[in-house]
PDB file of N, CA and C in Angstrom:
ATOM      1  N   MET A   1     -17.469   2.796  -9.981  1.00  0.00           N
ATOM      2  CA  MET A   1     -16.633   2.640  -8.810  1.00  0.00           C
ATOM      3  C   MET A   1     -17.252   1.588  -7.904  1.00  0.00           C
ATOM      4  N   LEU A   2     -16.428   0.689  -7.398  1.00  0.00           N
ATOM      5  CA  LEU A   2     -16.879  -0.393  -6.547  1.00  0.00           C
ATOM      6  C   LEU A   2     -17.107   0.122  -5.132  1.00  0.00           C
ATOM      7  N   THR A   3     -18.331   0.000  -4.652  1.00  0.00           N
ATOM      8  CA  THR A   3     -18.617   0.360  -3.266  1.00  0.00           C
ATOM      9  C   THR A   3     -19.102  -0.885  -2.552  1.00  0.00           C
ATOM     10  N   LEU A   4     -18.490  -1.191  -1.434  1.00  0.00           N
ATOM     11  CA  LEU A   4     -18.867  -2.361  -0.669  1.00  0.00           C
ATOM     12  C   LEU A   4     -19.769  -1.927   0.472  1.00  0.00           C
ATOM     13  N   GLN A   5     -20.951  -2.500   0.521  1.00  0.00           N
ATOM     14  CA  GLN A   5     -21.888  -2.155   1.579  1.00  0.00           C
ATOM     15  C   GLN A   5     -22.679  -3.386   1.983  1.00  0.00           C
ATOM     16  N   ARG A   6     -23.265  -3.341   3.138  1.00  0.00           N
ATOM     17  CA  ARG A   6     -24.059  -4.454   3.654  1.00  0.00           C
ATOM     18  C   ARG A   6     -25.330  -4.592   2.837  1.00  0.00           C
ATOM     19  N   ARG A   7     -25.684  -5.821   2.546  1.00  0.00           N
ATOM     20  CA  ARG A   7     -26.911  -6.062   1.796  1.00  0.00           C
ATOM     21  C   ARG A   7     -28.116  -5.881   2.703  1.00  0.00           C
ATOM     22  N   GLN A   8     -29.131  -5.231   2.191  1.00  0.00           N
ATOM     23  CA  GLN A   8     -30.332  -4.977   2.975  1.00  0.00           C
ATOM     24  C   GLN A   8     -31.282  -6.160   2.855  1.00  0.00           C
ATOM     25  N   LEU A   9     -31.763  -6.648   3.979  1.00  0.00           N
ATOM     26  CA  LEU A   9     -32.709  -7.757   4.004  1.00  0.00           C
ATOM     27  C   LEU A   9     -34.117  -7.194   4.137  1.00  0.00           C
ATOM     28  N   VAL A  10     -34.881  -7.263   3.065  1.00  0.00           N
ATOM     29  CA  VAL A  10     -36.210  -6.658   3.085  1.00  0.00           C
ATOM     30  C   VAL A  10     -37.255  -7.575   3.702  1.00  0.00           C
ATOM     31  N   GLY A  11     -36.929  -8.846   3.877  1.00  0.00           N
ATOM     32  CA  GLY A  11     -37.885  -9.778   4.471  1.00  0.00           C
ATOM     33  C   GLY A  11     -38.273  -9.390   5.885  1.00  0.00           C
ATOM     34  N   HIS A  12     -37.314  -8.879   6.671  1.00  0.00           N
ATOM     35  CA  HIS A  12     -37.627  -8.427   8.032  1.00  0.00           C
ATOM     36  C   HIS A  12     -38.660  -7.308   8.006  1.00  0.00           C
ATOM     37  N   ASP A  13     -38.460  -6.355   7.106  1.00  0.00           N
ATOM     38  CA  ASP A  13     -39.395  -5.226   7.021  1.00  0.00           C
ATOM     39  C   ASP A  13     -40.792  -5.670   6.595  1.00  0.00           C
ATOM     40  N   ILE A  14     -40.847  -6.599   5.651  1.00  0.00           N
ATOM     41  CA  ILE A  14     -42.149  -7.088   5.183  1.00  0.00           C
ATOM     42  C   ILE A  14     -42.901  -7.773   6.319  1.00  0.00           C
ATOM     43  N   LEU A  15     -42.199  -8.628   7.070  1.00  0.00           N
ATOM     44  CA  LEU A  15     -42.853  -9.347   8.164  1.00  0.00           C
ATOM     45  C   LEU A  15     -43.251  -8.414   9.303  1.00  0.00           C
ATOM     46  N   LEU A  16     -42.427  -7.414   9.599  1.00  0.00           N
ATOM     47  CA  LEU A  16     -42.804  -6.439  10.624  1.00  0.00           C
ATOM     48  C   LEU A  16     -44.030  -5.637  10.201  1.00  0.00           C
ATOM     49  N   ALA A  17     -44.124  -5.325   8.919  1.00  0.00           N
ATOM     50  CA  ALA A  17     -45.301  -4.596   8.438  1.00  0.00           C
ATOM     51  C   ALA A  17     -46.545  -5.460   8.514  1.00  0.00           C
ATOM     52  N   ARG A  18     -46.412  -6.744   8.267  1.00  0.00           N
ATOM     53  CA  ARG A  18     -47.573  -7.645   8.312  1.00  0.00           C
ATOM     54  C   ARG A  18     -48.044  -7.916   9.739  1.00  0.00           C
ATOM     55  N   HIS A  19     -47.099  -8.172  10.671  1.00  0.00           N
ATOM     56  CA  HIS A  19     -47.482  -8.706  11.978  1.00  0.00           C
ATOM     57  C   HIS A  19     -47.134  -7.816  13.163  1.00  0.00           C
ATOM     58  N   GLY A  20     -46.246  -6.860  13.012  1.00  0.00           N
ATOM     59  CA  GLY A  20     -45.925  -5.936  14.098  1.00  0.00           C
ATOM     60  C   GLY A  20     -45.399  -6.628  15.339  1.00  0.00           C
ATOM     61  N   ASN A  21     -46.064  -6.368  16.476  1.00  0.00           N
ATOM     62  CA  ASN A  21     -45.606  -6.878  17.774  1.00  0.00           C
ATOM     63  C   ASN A  21     -45.959  -8.343  18.020  1.00  0.00           C
ATOM     64  N   HIS A  22     -46.594  -9.004  17.075  1.00  0.00           N
ATOM     65  CA  HIS A  22     -47.001 -10.396  17.273  1.00  0.00           C
ATOM     66  C   HIS A  22     -45.913 -11.388  16.856  1.00  0.00           C
ATOM     67  N   ILE A  23     -44.728 -10.911  16.522  1.00  0.00           N
ATOM     68  CA  ILE A  23     -43.612 -11.780  16.128  1.00  0.00           C
ATOM     69  C   ILE A  23     -42.795 -12.098  17.381  1.00  0.00           C
ATOM     70  N   SER A  24     -42.571 -13.401  17.618  1.00  0.00           N
ATOM     71  CA  SER A  24     -41.768 -13.787  18.775  1.00  0.00           C
ATOM     72  C   SER A  24     -40.305 -14.035  18.395  1.00  0.00           C
ATOM     73  N   ALA A  25     -40.041 -14.508  17.170  1.00  0.00           N
ATOM     74  CA  ALA A  25     -38.664 -14.743  16.724  1.00  0.00           C
ATOM     75  C   ALA A  25     -38.614 -14.724  15.198  1.00  0.00           C
ATOM     76  N   MET A  26     -37.439 -14.415  14.677  1.00  0.00           N
ATOM     77  CA  MET A  26     -37.223 -14.437  13.223  1.00  0.00           C
ATOM     78  C   MET A  26     -35.915 -15.144  12.928  1.00  0.00           C
ATOM     79  N   ARG A  27     -35.851 -15.794  11.770  1.00  0.00           N
ATOM     80  CA  ARG A  27     -34.600 -16.390  11.308  1.00  0.00           C
ATOM     81  C   ARG A  27     -34.508 -16.227   9.803  1.00  0.00           C
ATOM     82  N   VAL A  28     -33.283 -16.231   9.301  1.00  0.00           N
ATOM     83  CA  VAL A  28     -33.038 -16.084   7.869  1.00  0.00           C
ATOM     84  C   VAL A  28     -32.752 -17.460   7.288  1.00  0.00           C
ATOM     85  N   ASP A  29     -33.525 -17.852   6.285  1.00  0.00           N
ATOM     86  CA  ASP A  29     -33.301 -19.091   5.543  1.00  0.00           C
ATOM     87  C   ASP A  29     -32.536 -18.714   4.281  1.00  0.00           C
ATOM     88  N   ARG A  30     -31.203 -18.762   4.360  1.00  0.00           N
ATOM     89  CA  ARG A  30     -30.365 -18.291   3.249  1.00  0.00           C
ATOM     90  C   ARG A  30     -30.503 -19.170   2.016  1.00  0.00           C
ATOM     91  N   GLY A  31     -30.711 -20.445   2.213  1.00  0.00           N
ATOM     92  CA  GLY A  31     -30.860 -21.357   1.079  1.00  0.00           C
ATOM     93  C   GLY A  31     -32.067 -21.028   0.224  1.00  0.00           C
ATOM     94  N   ALA A  32     -33.163 -20.677   0.869  1.00  0.00           N
ATOM     95  CA  ALA A  32     -34.389 -20.348   0.137  1.00  0.00           C
ATOM     96  C   ALA A  32     -34.498 -18.854  -0.147  1.00  0.00           C
ATOM     97  N   GLY A  33     -33.628 -18.053   0.465  1.00  0.00           N
ATOM     98  CA  GLY A  33     -33.683 -16.611   0.252  1.00  0.00           C
ATOM     99  C   GLY A  33     -34.895 -15.963   0.898  1.00  0.00           C
ATOM    100  N   ARG A  34     -35.274 -16.457   2.077  1.00  0.00           N
ATOM    101  CA  ARG A  34     -36.470 -15.966   2.758  1.00  0.00           C
ATOM    102  C   ARG A  34     -36.173 -15.707   4.223  1.00  0.00           C
ATOM    103  N   VAL A  35     -37.034 -14.909   4.850  1.00  0.00           N
ATOM    104  CA  VAL A  35     -36.999 -14.692   6.286  1.00  0.00           C
ATOM    105  C   VAL A  35     -38.255 -15.337   6.860  1.00  0.00           C
ATOM    106  N   VAL A  36     -38.077 -16.145   7.899  1.00  0.00           N
ATOM    107  CA  VAL A  36     -39.192 -16.861   8.516  1.00  0.00           C
ATOM    108  C   VAL A  36     -39.452 -16.241   9.879  1.00  0.00           C
ATOM    109  N   ALA A  37     -40.722 -15.934  10.161  1.00  0.00           N
ATOM    110  CA  ALA A  37     -41.122 -15.360  11.446  1.00  0.00           C
ATOM    111  C   ALA A  37     -41.975 -16.362  12.202  1.00  0.00           C
ATOM    112  N   PHE A  38     -41.696 -16.514  13.484  1.00  0.00           N
ATOM    113  CA  PHE A  38     -42.511 -17.331  14.371  1.00  0.00           C
ATOM    114  C   PHE A  38     -43.399 -16.376  15.163  1.00  0.00           C
ATOM    115  N   LEU A  39     -44.704 -16.570  15.058  1.00  0.00           N
ATOM    116  CA  LEU A  39     -45.660 -15.654  15.669  1.00  0.00           C
ATOM    117  C   LEU A  39     -46.068 -16.122  17.058  1.00  0.00           C
ATOM    118  N   ASP A  40     -46.691 -15.215  17.816  1.00  0.00           N
ATOM    119  CA  ASP A  40     -47.109 -15.498  19.195  1.00  0.00           C
ATOM    120  C   ASP A  40     -48.112 -16.638  19.288  1.00  0.00           C
ATOM    121  N   ASP A  41     -48.960 -16.797  18.272  1.00  0.00           N
ATOM    122  CA  ASP A  41     -49.983 -17.849  18.321  1.00  0.00           C
ATOM    123  C   ASP A  41     -49.457 -19.209  17.857  1.00  0.00           C
ATOM    124  N   GLY A  42     -48.154 -19.327  17.576  1.00  0.00           N
ATOM    125  CA  GLY A  42     -47.558 -20.600  17.189  1.00  0.00           C
ATOM    126  C   GLY A  42     -47.448 -20.808  15.690  1.00  0.00           C
ATOM    127  N   SER A  43     -48.034 -19.941  14.905  1.00  0.00           N
ATOM    128  CA  SER A  43     -47.943 -20.085  13.445  1.00  0.00           C
ATOM    129  C   SER A  43     -46.656 -19.437  12.928  1.00  0.00           C
ATOM    130  N   THR A  44     -46.373 -19.704  11.677  1.00  0.00           N
ATOM    131  CA  THR A  44     -45.187 -19.117  11.039  1.00  0.00           C
ATOM    132  C   THR A  44     -45.606 -18.389   9.774  1.00  0.00           C
ATOM    133  N   ASP A  45     -44.809 -17.449   9.377  1.00  0.00           N
ATOM    134  CA  ASP A  45     -44.997 -16.719   8.127  1.00  0.00           C
ATOM    135  C   ASP A  45     -43.611 -16.454   7.550  1.00  0.00           C
ATOM    136  N   SER A  46     -43.524 -16.321   6.243  1.00  0.00           N
ATOM    137  CA  SER A  46     -42.230 -16.044   5.625  1.00  0.00           C
ATOM    138  C   SER A  46     -42.401 -14.989   4.543  1.00  0.00           C
ATOM    139  N   ALA A  47     -41.301 -14.341   4.229  1.00  0.00           N
ATOM    140  CA  ALA A  47     -41.293 -13.306   3.198  1.00  0.00           C
ATOM    141  C   ALA A  47     -39.977 -13.403   2.437  1.00  0.00           C
ATOM    142  N   PRO A  48     -39.992 -13.100   1.148  1.00  0.00           N
ATOM    143  CA  PRO A  48     -38.743 -13.152   0.374  1.00  0.00           C
ATOM    144  C   PRO A  48     -37.780 -12.051   0.814  1.00  0.00           C
ATOM    145  N   ASN A  49     -36.503 -12.321   0.627  1.00  0.00           N
ATOM    146  CA  ASN A  49     -35.484 -11.354   1.017  1.00  0.00           C
ATOM    147  C   ASN A  49     -35.123 -10.386  -0.096  1.00  0.00           C
ATOM    148  N   LEU A  50     -35.592 -10.629  -1.314  1.00  0.00           N
ATOM    149  CA  LEU A  50     -35.288  -9.765  -2.438  1.00  0.00           C
ATOM    150  C   LEU A  50     -36.547  -9.074  -2.924  1.00  0.00           C
ATOM    151  N   ILE A  51     -36.389  -7.854  -3.357  1.00  0.00           N
ATOM    152  CA  ILE A  51     -37.525  -7.127  -3.921  1.00  0.00           C
ATOM    153  C   ILE A  51     -37.889  -7.716  -5.278  1.00  0.00           C
ATOM    154  N   ALA A  52     -36.886  -7.970  -6.095  1.00  0.00           N
ATOM    155  CA  ALA A  52     -37.083  -8.596  -7.404  1.00  0.00           C
ATOM    156  C   ALA A  52     -36.009  -9.665  -7.569  1.00  0.00           C
ATOM    157  N   PRO A  53     -36.356 -10.851  -8.097  1.00  0.00           N
ATOM    158  CA  PRO A  53     -35.369 -11.936  -8.202  1.00  0.00           C
ATOM    159  C   PRO A  53     -34.164 -11.581  -9.074  1.00  0.00           C
ATOM    160  N   GLY A  54     -34.337 -10.790 -10.115  1.00  0.00           N
ATOM    161  CA  GLY A  54     -33.234 -10.442 -10.995  1.00  0.00           C
ATOM    162  C   GLY A  54     -32.451  -9.221 -10.563  1.00  0.00           C
ATOM    163  N   LEU A  55     -32.754  -8.699  -9.396  1.00  0.00           N
ATOM    164  CA  LEU A  55     -32.111  -7.479  -8.915  1.00  0.00           C
ATOM    165  C   LEU A  55     -30.651  -7.738  -8.569  1.00  0.00           C
ATOM    166  N   ARG A  56     -29.748  -6.920  -9.100  1.00  0.00           N
ATOM    167  CA  ARG A  56     -28.317  -7.042  -8.803  1.00  0.00           C
ATOM    168  C   ARG A  56     -28.047  -6.335  -7.480  1.00  0.00           C
ATOM    169  N   MET A  57     -27.680  -7.123  -6.462  1.00  0.00           N
ATOM    170  CA  MET A  57     -27.419  -6.578  -5.143  1.00  0.00           C
ATOM    171  C   MET A  57     -26.023  -5.952  -5.118  1.00  0.00           C
ATOM    172  N   PRO A  58     -25.787  -4.979  -4.233  1.00  0.00           N
ATOM    173  CA  PRO A  58     -24.451  -4.382  -4.138  1.00  0.00           C
ATOM    174  C   PRO A  58     -23.431  -5.403  -3.647  1.00  0.00           C
ATOM    175  N   ASP A  59     -22.189  -5.235  -4.079  1.00  0.00           N
ATOM    176  CA  ASP A  59     -21.126  -6.147  -3.691  1.00  0.00           C
ATOM    177  C   ASP A  59     -20.739  -5.940  -2.236  1.00  0.00           C
ATOM    178  N   THR A  60     -20.409  -7.030  -1.585  1.00  0.00           N
ATOM    179  CA  THR A  60     -19.883  -6.987  -0.233  1.00  0.00           C
ATOM    180  C   THR A  60     -18.471  -7.557  -0.267  1.00  0.00           C
ATOM    181  N   VAL A  61     -17.726  -7.415   0.800  1.00  0.00           N
ATOM    182  CA  VAL A  61     -16.372  -7.961   0.858  1.00  0.00           C
ATOM    183  C   VAL A  61     -16.428  -9.474   0.677  1.00  0.00           C
ATOM    184  N   ARG A  62     -17.384 -10.121   1.309  1.00  0.00           N
ATOM    185  CA  ARG A  62     -17.517 -11.575   1.208  1.00  0.00           C
ATOM    186  C   ARG A  62     -17.822 -12.015  -0.217  1.00  0.00           C
ATOM    187  N   SER A  63     -18.703 -11.298  -0.918  1.00  0.00           N
ATOM    188  CA  SER A  63     -19.031 -11.698  -2.290  1.00  0.00           C
ATOM    189  C   SER A  63     -17.858 -11.466  -3.237  1.00  0.00           C
ATOM    190  N   VAL A  64     -17.085 -10.415  -3.013  1.00  0.00           N
ATOM    191  CA  VAL A  64     -15.910 -10.174  -3.853  1.00  0.00           C
ATOM    192  C   VAL A  64     -14.870 -11.274  -3.629  1.00  0.00           C
ATOM    193  N   LEU A  65     -14.619 -11.641  -2.383  1.00  0.00           N
ATOM    194  CA  LEU A  65     -13.661 -12.703  -2.094  1.00  0.00           C
ATOM    195  C   LEU A  65     -14.139 -14.042  -2.647  1.00  0.00           C
ATOM    196  N   ARG A  66     -15.438 -14.308  -2.576  1.00  0.00           N
ATOM    197  CA  ARG A  66     -15.979 -15.565  -3.071  1.00  0.00           C
ATOM    198  C   ARG A  66     -15.831 -15.666  -4.593  1.00  0.00           C
ATOM    199  N   GLU A  67     -16.004 -14.552  -5.298  1.00  0.00           N
ATOM    200  CA  GLU A  67     -15.932 -14.577  -6.753  1.00  0.00           C
ATOM    201  C   GLU A  67     -14.502 -14.499  -7.269  1.00  0.00           C
ATOM    202  N   ASP A  68     -13.615 -13.781  -6.580  1.00  0.00           N
ATOM    203  CA  ASP A  68     -12.288 -13.489  -7.115  1.00  0.00           C
ATOM    204  C   ASP A  68     -11.154 -14.086  -6.303  1.00  0.00           C
ATOM    205  N   TRP A  69     -11.385 -15.149  -5.554  1.00  0.00           N
ATOM    206  CA  TRP A  69     -10.345 -15.665  -4.673  1.00  0.00           C
ATOM    207  C   TRP A  69      -9.164 -16.213  -5.462  1.00  0.00           C
ATOM    208  N   ARG A  70      -9.384 -16.811  -6.631  1.00  0.00           N
ATOM    209  CA  ARG A  70      -8.261 -17.334  -7.423  1.00  0.00           C
ATOM    210  C   ARG A  70      -7.372 -16.199  -7.916  1.00  0.00           C
ATOM    211  N   PHE A  71      -7.981 -15.145  -8.403  1.00  0.00           N
ATOM    212  CA  PHE A  71      -7.222 -13.992  -8.882  1.00  0.00           C
ATOM    213  C   PHE A  71      -6.412 -13.363  -7.746  1.00  0.00           C
ATOM    214  N   LEU A  72      -7.053 -13.153  -6.595  1.00  0.00           N
ATOM    215  CA  LEU A  72      -6.361 -12.544  -5.461  1.00  0.00           C
ATOM    216  C   LEU A  72      -5.236 -13.436  -4.941  1.00  0.00           C
ATOM    217  N   THR A  73      -5.429 -14.757  -4.959  1.00  0.00           N
ATOM    218  CA  THR A  73      -4.378 -15.682  -4.550  1.00  0.00           C
ATOM    219  C   THR A  73      -3.208 -15.629  -5.519  1.00  0.00           C
ATOM    220  N   GLY A  74      -3.493 -15.568  -6.807  1.00  0.00           N
ATOM    221  CA  GLY A  74      -2.432 -15.474  -7.807  1.00  0.00           C
ATOM    222  C   GLY A  74      -1.621 -14.198  -7.674  1.00  0.00           C
ATOM    223  N   ILE A  75      -2.302 -13.071  -7.464  1.00  0.00           N
ATOM    224  CA  ILE A  75      -1.604 -11.798  -7.279  1.00  0.00           C
ATOM    225  C   ILE A  75      -0.747 -11.839  -6.018  1.00  0.00           C
ATOM    226  N   SER A  76      -1.264 -12.420  -4.944  1.00  0.00           N
ATOM    227  CA  SER A  76      -0.494 -12.521  -3.695  1.00  0.00           C
ATOM    228  C   SER A  76       0.739 -13.398  -3.883  1.00  0.00           C
ATOM    229  N   ALA A  77       0.589 -14.525  -4.588  1.00  0.00           N
ATOM    230  CA  ALA A  77       1.727 -15.416  -4.827  1.00  0.00           C
ATOM    231  C   ALA A  77       2.782 -14.736  -5.696  1.00  0.00           C
ATOM    232  N   CYS A  78       2.348 -14.019  -6.724  1.00  0.00           N
ATOM    233  CA  CYS A  78       3.305 -13.299  -7.582  1.00  0.00           C
ATOM    234  C   CYS A  78       4.044 -12.218  -6.791  1.00  0.00           C
ATOM    235  N   SER A  79       3.336 -11.510  -5.927  1.00  0.00           N
ATOM    236  CA  SER A  79       3.970 -10.475  -5.112  1.00  0.00           C
ATOM    237  C   SER A  79       4.987 -11.085  -4.151  1.00  0.00           C
ATOM    238  N   LEU A  80       4.632 -12.196  -3.549  1.00  0.00           N
ATOM    239  CA  LEU A  80       5.553 -12.878  -2.637  1.00  0.00           C
ATOM    240  C   LEU A  80       6.777 -13.377  -3.393  1.00  0.00           C
ATOM    241  N   GLY A  81       6.568 -13.955  -4.573  1.00  0.00           N
ATOM    242  CA  GLY A  81       7.694 -14.419  -5.393  1.00  0.00           C
ATOM    243  C   GLY A  81       8.593 -13.282  -5.820  1.00  0.00           C
ATOM    244  N   LEU A  82       8.009 -12.161  -6.218  1.00  0.00           N
ATOM    245  CA  LEU A  82       8.802 -11.004  -6.617  1.00  0.00           C
ATOM    246  C   LEU A  82       9.601 -10.453  -5.436  1.00  0.00           C
ATOM    247  N   GLY A  83       8.997 -10.419  -4.252  1.00  0.00           N
ATOM    248  CA  GLY A  83       9.699  -9.968  -3.054  1.00  0.00           C
ATOM    249  C   GLY A  83      10.871 -10.879  -2.722  1.00  0.00           C
ATOM    250  N   GLY A  84      10.669 -12.196  -2.826  1.00  0.00           N
ATOM    251  CA  GLY A  84      11.754 -13.153  -2.583  1.00  0.00           C
ATOM    252  C   GLY A  84      12.865 -13.015  -3.605  1.00  0.00           C
ATOM    253  N   LEU A  85      12.481 -12.787  -4.863  1.00  0.00           N
ATOM    254  CA  LEU A  85      13.478 -12.596  -5.916  1.00  0.00           C
ATOM    255  C   LEU A  85      14.296 -11.329  -5.678  1.00  0.00           C
ATOM    256  N   MET A  86      13.642 -10.276  -5.265  1.00  0.00           N
ATOM    257  CA  MET A  86      14.357  -9.027  -4.988  1.00  0.00           C
ATOM    258  C   MET A  86      15.299  -9.184  -3.790  1.00  0.00           C
ATOM    259  N   PHE A  87      14.846  -9.917  -2.765  1.00  0.00           N
ATOM    260  CA  PHE A  87      15.706 -10.160  -1.610  1.00  0.00           C
ATOM    261  C   PHE A  87      16.918 -10.987  -2.006  1.00  0.00           C
ATOM    262  N   ALA A  88      16.710 -12.025  -2.823  1.00  0.00           N
ATOM    263  CA  ALA A  88      17.818 -12.867  -3.269  1.00  0.00           C
ATOM    264  C   ALA A  88      18.796 -12.063  -4.125  1.00  0.00           C
ATOM    265  N   ALA A  89      18.270 -11.184  -4.981  1.00  0.00           N
ATOM    266  CA  ALA A  89      19.146 -10.361  -5.817  1.00  0.00           C
ATOM    267  C   ALA A  89      19.961  -9.397  -4.971  1.00  0.00           C
ATOM    268  N   SER A  90      19.355  -8.802  -3.973  1.00  0.00           N
ATOM    269  CA  SER A  90      20.107  -7.875  -3.111  1.00  0.00           C
ATOM    270  C   SER A  90      21.153  -8.630  -2.299  1.00  0.00           C
ATOM    271  N   ALA A  91      20.839  -9.845  -1.866  1.00  0.00           N
ATOM    272  CA  ALA A  91      21.824 -10.642  -1.128  1.00  0.00           C
ATOM    273  C   ALA A  91      22.982 -11.031  -2.037  1.00  0.00           C
ATOM    274  N   ALA A  92      22.676 -11.382  -3.280  1.00  0.00           N
ATOM    275  CA  ALA A  92      23.736 -11.753  -4.220  1.00  0.00           C
ATOM    276  C   ALA A  92      24.621 -10.549  -4.532  1.00  0.00           C
ATOM    277  N   LEU A  93      24.022  -9.387  -4.718  1.00  0.00           N
ATOM    278  CA  LEU A  93      24.817  -8.187  -4.997  1.00  0.00           C
ATOM    279  C   LEU A  93      25.678  -7.802  -3.801  1.00  0.00           C
ATOM    280  N   ALA A  94      25.150  -7.964  -2.608  1.00  0.00           N
ATOM    281  CA  ALA A  94      25.921  -7.631  -1.412  1.00  0.00           C
ATOM    282  C   ALA A  94      27.092  -8.578  -1.236  1.00  0.00           C
ATOM    283  N   SER A  95      26.898  -9.848  -1.557  1.00  0.00           N
ATOM    284  CA  SER A  95      27.996 -10.797  -1.401  1.00  0.00           C
ATOM    285  C   SER A  95      29.036 -10.644  -2.496  1.00  0.00           C
ATOM    286  N   MET A  96      28.634 -10.131  -3.656  1.00  0.00           N
ATOM    287  CA  MET A  96      29.588  -9.914  -4.747  1.00  0.00           C
ATOM    288  C   MET A  96      30.443  -8.666  -4.530  1.00  0.00           C
ATOM    289  N   SER A  97      30.000  -7.778  -3.674  1.00  0.00           N
ATOM    290  CA  SER A  97      30.744  -6.529  -3.500  1.00  0.00           C
ATOM    291  C   SER A  97      32.094  -6.747  -2.827  1.00  0.00           C
ATOM    292  N   GLY A  98      32.233  -7.816  -2.056  1.00  0.00           N
ATOM    293  CA  GLY A  98      33.506  -8.104  -1.414  1.00  0.00           C
ATOM    294  C   GLY A  98      33.743  -7.297  -0.154  1.00  0.00           C
ATOM    295  N   ASP A  99      32.786  -6.469   0.225  1.00  0.00           N
ATOM    296  CA  ASP A  99      32.928  -5.656   1.423  1.00  0.00           C
ATOM    297  C   ASP A  99      32.599  -6.525   2.632  1.00  0.00           C
ATOM    298  N   PRO A 100      33.517  -6.735   3.580  1.00  0.00           N
ATOM    299  CA  PRO A 100      33.236  -7.598   4.734  1.00  0.00           C
ATOM    300  C   PRO A 100      32.119  -7.054   5.629  1.00  0.00           C
ATOM    301  N   ALA A 101      31.973  -5.731   5.706  1.00  0.00           N
ATOM    302  CA  ALA A 101      30.901  -5.166   6.541  1.00  0.00           C
ATOM    303  C   ALA A 101      29.530  -5.525   5.971  1.00  0.00           C
ATOM    304  N   MET A 102      29.395  -5.504   4.639  1.00  0.00           N
ATOM    305  CA  MET A 102      28.122  -5.853   4.004  1.00  0.00           C
ATOM    306  C   MET A 102      27.804  -7.334   4.223  1.00  0.00           C
ATOM    307  N   ALA A 103      28.827  -8.195   4.140  1.00  0.00           N
ATOM    308  CA  ALA A 103      28.621  -9.627   4.391  1.00  0.00           C
ATOM    309  C   ALA A 103      28.231  -9.869   5.841  1.00  0.00           C
ATOM    310  N   GLN A 104      28.782  -9.096   6.761  1.00  0.00           N
ATOM    311  CA  GLN A 104      28.448  -9.240   8.176  1.00  0.00           C
ATOM    312  C   GLN A 104      27.000  -8.821   8.435  1.00  0.00           C
ATOM    313  N   VAL A 105      26.546  -7.729   7.809  1.00  0.00           N
ATOM    314  CA  VAL A 105      25.153  -7.286   7.947  1.00  0.00           C
ATOM    315  C   VAL A 105      24.210  -8.343   7.400  1.00  0.00           C
ATOM    316  N   LEU A 106      24.589  -8.914   6.261  1.00  0.00           N
ATOM    317  CA  LEU A 106      23.750  -9.952   5.651  1.00  0.00           C
ATOM    318  C   LEU A 106      23.676 -11.182   6.530  1.00  0.00           C
ATOM    319  N   ALA A 107      24.789 -11.576   7.140  1.00  0.00           N
ATOM    320  CA  ALA A 107      24.801 -12.734   8.029  1.00  0.00           C
ATOM    321  C   ALA A 107      23.982 -12.468   9.276  1.00  0.00           C
ATOM    322  N   ALA A 108      23.957 -11.241   9.767  1.00  0.00           N
ATOM    323  CA  ALA A 108      23.170 -10.909  10.958  1.00  0.00           C
ATOM    324  C   ALA A 108      21.680 -11.008  10.654  1.00  0.00           C
ATOM    325  N   TYR A 109      21.239 -10.652   9.457  1.00  0.00           N
ATOM    326  CA  TYR A 109      19.817 -10.700   9.100  1.00  0.00           C
ATOM    327  C   TYR A 109      19.344 -12.109   8.775  1.00  0.00           C
ATOM    328  N   SER A 110      20.251 -13.010   8.459  1.00  0.00           N
ATOM    329  CA  SER A 110      19.826 -14.352   8.074  1.00  0.00           C
ATOM    330  C   SER A 110      19.474 -15.228   9.264  1.00  0.00           C
ATOM    331  N   GLY A 111      19.778 -14.770  10.471  1.00  0.00           N
ATOM    332  CA  GLY A 111      19.397 -15.496  11.663  1.00  0.00           C
ATOM    333  C   GLY A 111      20.481 -16.429  12.172  1.00  0.00           C
ATOM    334  N   THR A 112      21.670 -16.436  11.569  1.00  0.00           N
ATOM    335  CA  THR A 112      22.751 -17.326  12.027  1.00  0.00           C
ATOM    336  C   THR A 112      23.775 -16.588  12.823  1.00  0.00           C
TER     337      THR A 112
END
């Protein structure tokens, strides 16, 4: 079962364990997959954000959208097309019935 949860950044914990209250600021270097800490004495330290490089992280909404955006776009387009086709079919059936009240309702919904 797919569970979407926030990914845990272990680099913050590693740096807090190393330096404690001597950290003045931290930032995440997403490109390198590390957390960088700026210390009170002006030096810097960094720690990896993953426990193991081959570790499969839990899926997030962003990662699912990034991997499956083509599939989701295709499903959305097919659903929209099917909805339009069903609307056109119902309009055609209503106009074929010959009932003036049905044609009047259809004309009111079309915006004219």
